[in-house]
CSV table of C-alpha atoms in Angstrom, one decimal:
chain,number,residue,atom,x,y,z
U,1,ASN,CA,0.8,5.0,-13.7
U,2,ALA,CA,-0.7,1.6,-14.5
U,3,GLY,CA,-1.7,-0.6,-11.3
U,4,VAL,CA,-2.0,-4.1,-11.7
U,5,MET,CA,-3.6,-5.6,-14.6
U,6,GLN,CA,-5.4,-8.8,-15.0
U,7,ASN,CA,-7.0,-10.1,-17.8
U,8,PRO,CA,-9.8,-11.5,-18.9
U,9,ARG,CA,-11.9,-10.0,-16.2
U,10,HIS,CA,-14.7,-12.5,-17.0
U,11,LEU,CA,-13.8,-15.9,-18.2
U,12,VAL,CA,-16.2,-18.8,-18.6
U,13,ARG,CA,-15.7,-22.2,-19.2
U,14,ARG,CA,-16.9,-25.4,-19.6
U,15,ARG,CA,-16.4,-28.4,-17.2
U,16,GLY,CA,-13.1,-30.1,-18.4
U,17,GLN,CA,-11.7,-27.2,-20.4
U,18,GLU,CA,-8.1,-25.0,-19.7
U,19,ALA,CA,-8.6,-21.6,-18.0
U,20,ARG,CA,-5.4,-19.0,-18.5
U,21,LEU,CA,-5.3,-15.9,-16.2
U,22,ARG,CA,-3.0,-13.1,-16.8
U,23,CYS,CA,-1.2,-10.9,-14.3
U,24,SER,CA,1.2,-7.7,-15.1
U,25,PRO,CA,2.3,-6.5,-11.8
U,26,MET,CA,2.7,-2.8,-11.3
U,27,LYS,CA,5.5,-0.9,-13.0
U,28,GLY,CA,9.2,-2.2,-11.1
U,29,HIS,CA,7.8,-4.8,-8.9
U,30,SER,CA,9.0,-8.3,-9.7
U,31,HIS,CA,7.1,-10.2,-6.7
U,32,VAL,CA,3.5,-11.5,-7.5
U,33,TYR,CA,1.0,-13.4,-5.6
U,34,TRP,CA,-2.5,-14.8,-6.7
U,35,TYR,CA,-5.3,-15.5,-4.4
U,36,ARG,CA,-8.6,-17.0,-4.7
U,37,GLN,CA,-11.7,-16.1,-2.8
U,38,LEU,CA,-14.9,-18.4,-3.2
U,39,PRO,CA,-18.4,-16.4,-2.8
U,40,GLU,CA,-18.8,-15.0,0.8
U,41,GLU,CA,-15.1,-15.6,1.8
U,42,GLY,CA,-12.2,-13.9,2.1
U,43,LEU,CA,-9.2,-14.2,-0.1
U,44,LYS,CA,-6.8,-17.4,0.4
U,45,PHE,CA,-3.5,-17.7,-0.6
U,46,MET,CA,-2.3,-19.5,-3.6
U,47,VAL,CA,1.3,-19.2,-4.7
U,48,TYR,CA,4.0,-16.6,-4.5
U,49,LEU,CA,6.4,-16.1,-7.8
U,50,GLN,CA,9.2,-13.8,-8.4
U,51,LYS,CA,10.7,-13.6,-11.9
U,52,GLU,CA,10.8,-17.3,-13.2
U,53,ASN,CA,10.7,-18.7,-9.5
U,54,ILE,CA,8.1,-19.8,-7.5
U,55,ILE,CA,9.1,-19.0,-3.9
U,56,ASP,CA,5.5,-20.4,-2.2
U,57,GLU,CA,2.8,-22.6,-3.5
U,58,SER,CA,2.0,-23.7,-0.3
U,59,GLY,CA,-1.6,-22.7,-1.0
U,60,MET,CA,-2.2,-24.1,-4.5
U,61,PRO,CA,-3.7,-27.2,-5.2
U,62,LYS,CA,-1.2,-29.6,-6.5
U,63,GLU,CA,-3.5,-31.0,-9.1
U,64,ARG,CA,-4.7,-29.2,-12.3
U,65,PHE,CA,-3.3,-25.4,-10.8
U,66,SER,CA,0.2,-24.1,-12.0
U,67,ALA,CA,1.6,-20.6,-12.3
U,68,GLU,CA,4.4,-19.2,-13.7
U,69,PHE,CA,5.8,-15.6,-14.2
U,70,PRO,CA,8.6,-15.6,-17.1
U,71,LYS,CA,11.7,-13.1,-17.4
U,72,GLU,CA,9.5,-11.7,-19.7
U,73,GLY,CA,5.6,-10.8,-20.4
U,74,PRO,CA,2.7,-11.4,-17.4
U,75,SER,CA,2.1,-14.0,-14.9
U,76,ILE,CA,-0.2,-16.7,-16.0
U,77,LEU,CA,-2.2,-18.9,-13.6
U,78,ARG,CA,-3.3,-22.5,-15.3
U,79,ILE,CA,-6.0,-24.2,-14.5
U,80,GLN,CA,-6.7,-27.7,-16.5
U,81,GLN,CA,-9.8,-29.7,-16.4
U,82,VAL,CA,-11.5,-27.0,-14.6
U,83,VAL,CA,-14.6,-28.1,-12.6
U,84,ARG,CA,-17.2,-26.4,-10.9
U,85,GLY,CA,-15.5,-25.9,-7.9
U,86,ASP,CA,-13.0,-23.7,-10.0
U,87,SER,CA,-15.5,-21.2,-9.9
U,88,ALA,CA,-14.5,-17.8,-8.2
U,89,ALA,CA,-12.5,-14.9,-8.2
U,90,TYR,CA,-9.1,-14.9,-8.6
U,91,PHE,CA,-6.9,-11.9,-7.8
U,92,CYS,CA,-3.3,-10.9,-8.2
U,93,ALA,CA,-1.4,-9.1,-6.1
U,94,SER,CA,2.5,-7.7,-6.4
U,95,SER,CA,5.0,-5.8,-4.5
U,96,LEU,CA,7.9,-3.8,-5.0
U,97,SER,CA,10.5,-6.6,-2.7
U,98,GLY,CA,10.6,-9.5,-0.9
U,99,PRO,CA,10.1,-10.4,3.2
U,100,VAL,CA,12.5,-7.2,4.0
U,101,ASN,CA,10.2,-4.5,2.6
U,102,THR,CA,7.4,-2.5,2.9
U,103,GLY,CA,4.7,-4.9,3.8
U,104,GLU,CA,2.1,-4.0,1.2
U,105,LEU,CA,0.8,-5.5,-1.3
U,106,PHE,CA,-1.0,-3.9,-4.5
U,107,PHE,CA,-4.0,-5.7,-5.8
U,108,GLY,CA,-5.7,-6.1,-9.2
U,109,GLU,CA,-9.4,-6.2,-9.6
U,110,GLY,CA,-9.5,-9.9,-10.1
U,111,SER,CA,-10.9,-12.7,-13.1
U,112,ARG,CA,-13.7,-14.6,-12.1
U,113,LEU,CA,-13.9,-17.6,-13.9
U,114,THR,CA,-17.3,-19.4,-14.1
U,115,VAL,CA,-17.2,-23.3,-14.7
U,116,LEU,CA,-20.5,-24.7,-16.1
S,1,ALA,CA,-0.6,-21.3,11.6
S,2,GLN,CA,-2.1,-18.1,11.8
S,3,THR,CA,-5.9,-17.1,12.0
S,4,VAL,CA,-8.1,-14.0,11.2
S,5,THR,CA,-11.7,-14.0,12.8
S,6,GLN,CA,-13.6,-11.2,11.9
S,7,SER,CA,-16.9,-11.9,13.8
S,8,GLN,CA,-19.6,-9.5,12.9
S,9,PRO,CA,-20.6,-10.6,9.3
S,10,GLU,CA,-22.7,-7.7,8.5
S,11,MET,CA,-23.0,-4.1,10.4
S,12,SER,CA,-24.9,-0.8,8.9
S,13,VAL,CA,-24.6,2.5,10.4
S,14,GLN,CA,-26.4,6.0,9.4
S,15,GLU,CA,-24.7,8.1,7.3
S,16,ALA,CA,-22.4,10.7,9.3
S,17,GLU,CA,-22.1,8.5,12.4
S,18,THR,CA,-19.6,6.1,13.5
S,19,VAL,CA,-18.6,2.6,13.2
S,20,THR,CA,-15.9,0.2,14.4
S,21,LEU,CA,-15.3,-3.5,12.8
S,22,SER,CA,-13.8,-6.2,14.7
S,23,CYS,CA,-10.7,-8.6,14.3
S,24,THR,CA,-8.7,-10.7,16.2
S,25,TYR,CA,-5.8,-12.9,15.2
S,26,ASP,CA,-3.8,-15.4,16.6
S,27,THR,CA,0.0,-15.7,15.5
S,28,SER,CA,2.8,-16.7,18.0
S,29,GLU,CA,5.3,-13.9,15.7
S,30,ASN,CA,6.3,-11.2,17.5
S,31,ASN,CA,6.8,-8.9,14.2
S,32,TYR,CA,4.0,-8.5,11.9
S,33,TYR,CA,1.9,-6.4,9.6
S,34,LEU,CA,-2.4,-6.0,9.8
S,35,PHE,CA,-4.2,-4.6,7.4
S,36,TRP,CA,-7.8,-3.4,6.7
S,37,TYR,CA,-8.8,-4.0,2.7
S,38,LYS,CA,-11.8,-2.9,1.5
S,39,GLN,CA,-13.8,-4.6,-1.4
S,40,PRO,CA,-16.2,-2.0,-2.8
S,41,PRO,CA,-18.9,-3.7,-5.1
S,42,SER,CA,-16.8,-3.4,-8.1
S,43,ARG,CA,-14.5,-6.2,-6.3
S,44,GLN,CA,-11.3,-4.6,-6.1
S,45,MET,CA,-9.4,-4.9,-3.2
S,46,ILE,CA,-8.6,-1.3,-2.0
S,47,LEU,CA,-5.9,-1.3,1.1
S,48,VAL,CA,-7.6,1.2,3.8
S,49,ILE,CA,-4.9,1.5,6.7
S,50,ARG,CA,-1.7,-1.0,7.9
S,51,GLN,CA,-0.1,-1.3,10.9
S,52,GLU,CA,3.1,-2.5,11.7
S,53,ALA,CA,3.6,-4.8,15.0
S,54,TYR,CA,6.5,-3.0,16.5
S,55,LYS,CA,4.9,0.0,16.4
S,56,GLN,CA,3.1,1.2,19.3
S,57,GLN,CA,1.0,4.2,17.9
S,58,ASN,CA,-2.0,3.1,16.3
S,59,ALA,CA,-2.3,3.9,12.3
S,60,THR,CA,-4.7,6.7,11.0
S,61,GLU,CA,-5.5,7.7,7.6
S,62,ASN,CA,-7.8,10.5,7.3
S,63,ARG,CA,-11.1,8.9,8.3
S,64,PHE,CA,-10.0,5.5,9.2
S,65,SER,CA,-8.1,4.7,12.7
S,66,VAL,CA,-7.3,1.5,14.3
S,67,ASN,CA,-7.0,0.0,18.0
S,68,PHE,CA,-4.1,-2.3,18.0
S,69,GLN,CA,-4.1,-4.2,21.1
S,70,LYS,CA,-1.1,-6.3,20.5
S,71,ALA,CA,-1.2,-8.4,23.5
S,72,ALA,CA,-4.9,-9.2,23.4
S,73,LYS,CA,-4.3,-9.9,19.4
S,74,SER,CA,-7.0,-7.2,18.3
S,75,PHE,CA,-7.0,-4.9,15.7
S,76,SER,CA,-10.3,-3.2,15.1
S,77,LEU,CA,-11.0,-0.3,12.4
S,78,LYS,CA,-13.1,2.4,13.1
S,79,ILE,CA,-14.6,4.8,10.5
S,80,SER,CA,-15.5,8.0,11.5
S,81,ASP,CA,-18.1,10.5,9.4
S,82,SER,CA,-19.4,7.6,7.6
S,83,GLN,CA,-19.9,8.2,3.8
S,84,LEU,CA,-22.1,6.2,1.8
S,85,GLY,CA,-19.2,5.1,-0.7
S,86,ASP,CA,-17.5,3.6,2.6
S,87,THR,CA,-20.7,0.7,1.6
S,88,ALA,CA,-18.1,-2.2,0.8
S,89,MET,CA,-17.0,-5.5,2.7
S,90,TYR,CA,-14.0,-4.8,4.7
S,91,PHE,CA,-11.3,-7.7,5.2
S,92,CYS,CA,-8.6,-7.6,7.9
S,93,ALA,CA,-5.9,-9.4,7.2
S,94,PHE,CA,-2.3,-10.4,8.7
S,95,MET,CA,1.1,-10.9,7.2
S,96,GLY,CA,4.1,-12.4,9.2
S,97,THR,CA,7.8,-11.8,8.3
S,98,GLN,CA,9.0,-15.4,9.3
S,99,GLY,CA,9.4,-17.9,6.8
S,100,GLY,CA,10.2,-15.7,3.5
S,101,SER,CA,6.8,-15.7,2.4
S,102,GLU,CA,4.5,-12.2,2.2
S,103,LYS,CA,1.6,-14.5,2.1
S,104,LEU,CA,-1.9,-12.3,3.7
S,105,VAL,CA,-4.2,-14.2,5.7
S,106,PHE,CA,-7.5,-12.9,5.7
S,107,GLY,CA,-10.7,-12.9,7.8
S,108,LYS,CA,-14.3,-13.5,6.1
S,109,GLY,CA,-14.9,-10.0,6.0
S,110,THR,CA,-17.8,-7.7,7.6
S,111,LYS,CA,-20.1,-6.3,4.9
S,112,LEU,CA,-21.1,-2.7,5.7
S,113,THR,CA,-23.9,-0.8,4.7
S,114,VAL,CA,-24.1,3.2,5.4
S,115,ASN,CA,-27.4,4.5,5.4
S,116,PRO,CA,-28.6,7.7,4.1
């Protein structure tokens, strides 16, 4: 009965490199959300995906950030040409169904990105 | 846009005593969900309690209960018989039901310390 699995838990990158963060939702969940937490802040919504579709990316920067949730495999949050300001904890959450639902998201343990 | 405000950056309480964490929010929606999440030092986001706005009865989960005042847009969390394991960041969160996206809007959090 695995929960939401994120990897890596910790990732260090130098400025200009790429970061890839992975998220496997809970079994049976087809809705995935990515949130970013800066130090001393609450979580901020980035993107909401269903299998093969981006539903809402209103919280994701237009440049350098992209997300996907393929038919097979985990959801991937990709950050190209990382900068120091990208250093944060990135949380993935999943839910069983869409807006007509239980209104509950299940979170992973987060991936902490450090940009040197 | 919805906003969530937690006016207490830090609080402390003696073990076995009761503490109340404040949260206010702003929305024009009539139907929505409210949540309290706990984030211990491990950083995982753990759902503590949730409330549907259409329910007048305040939600309760063991030692945790809420005081939901819809007209005042207030959603405080009461922790009774505080335990050392309750030490964590606590985030209040709002989820609307309009617009087709289940994104959570978080407050900045309250750091709670339970003292022995």
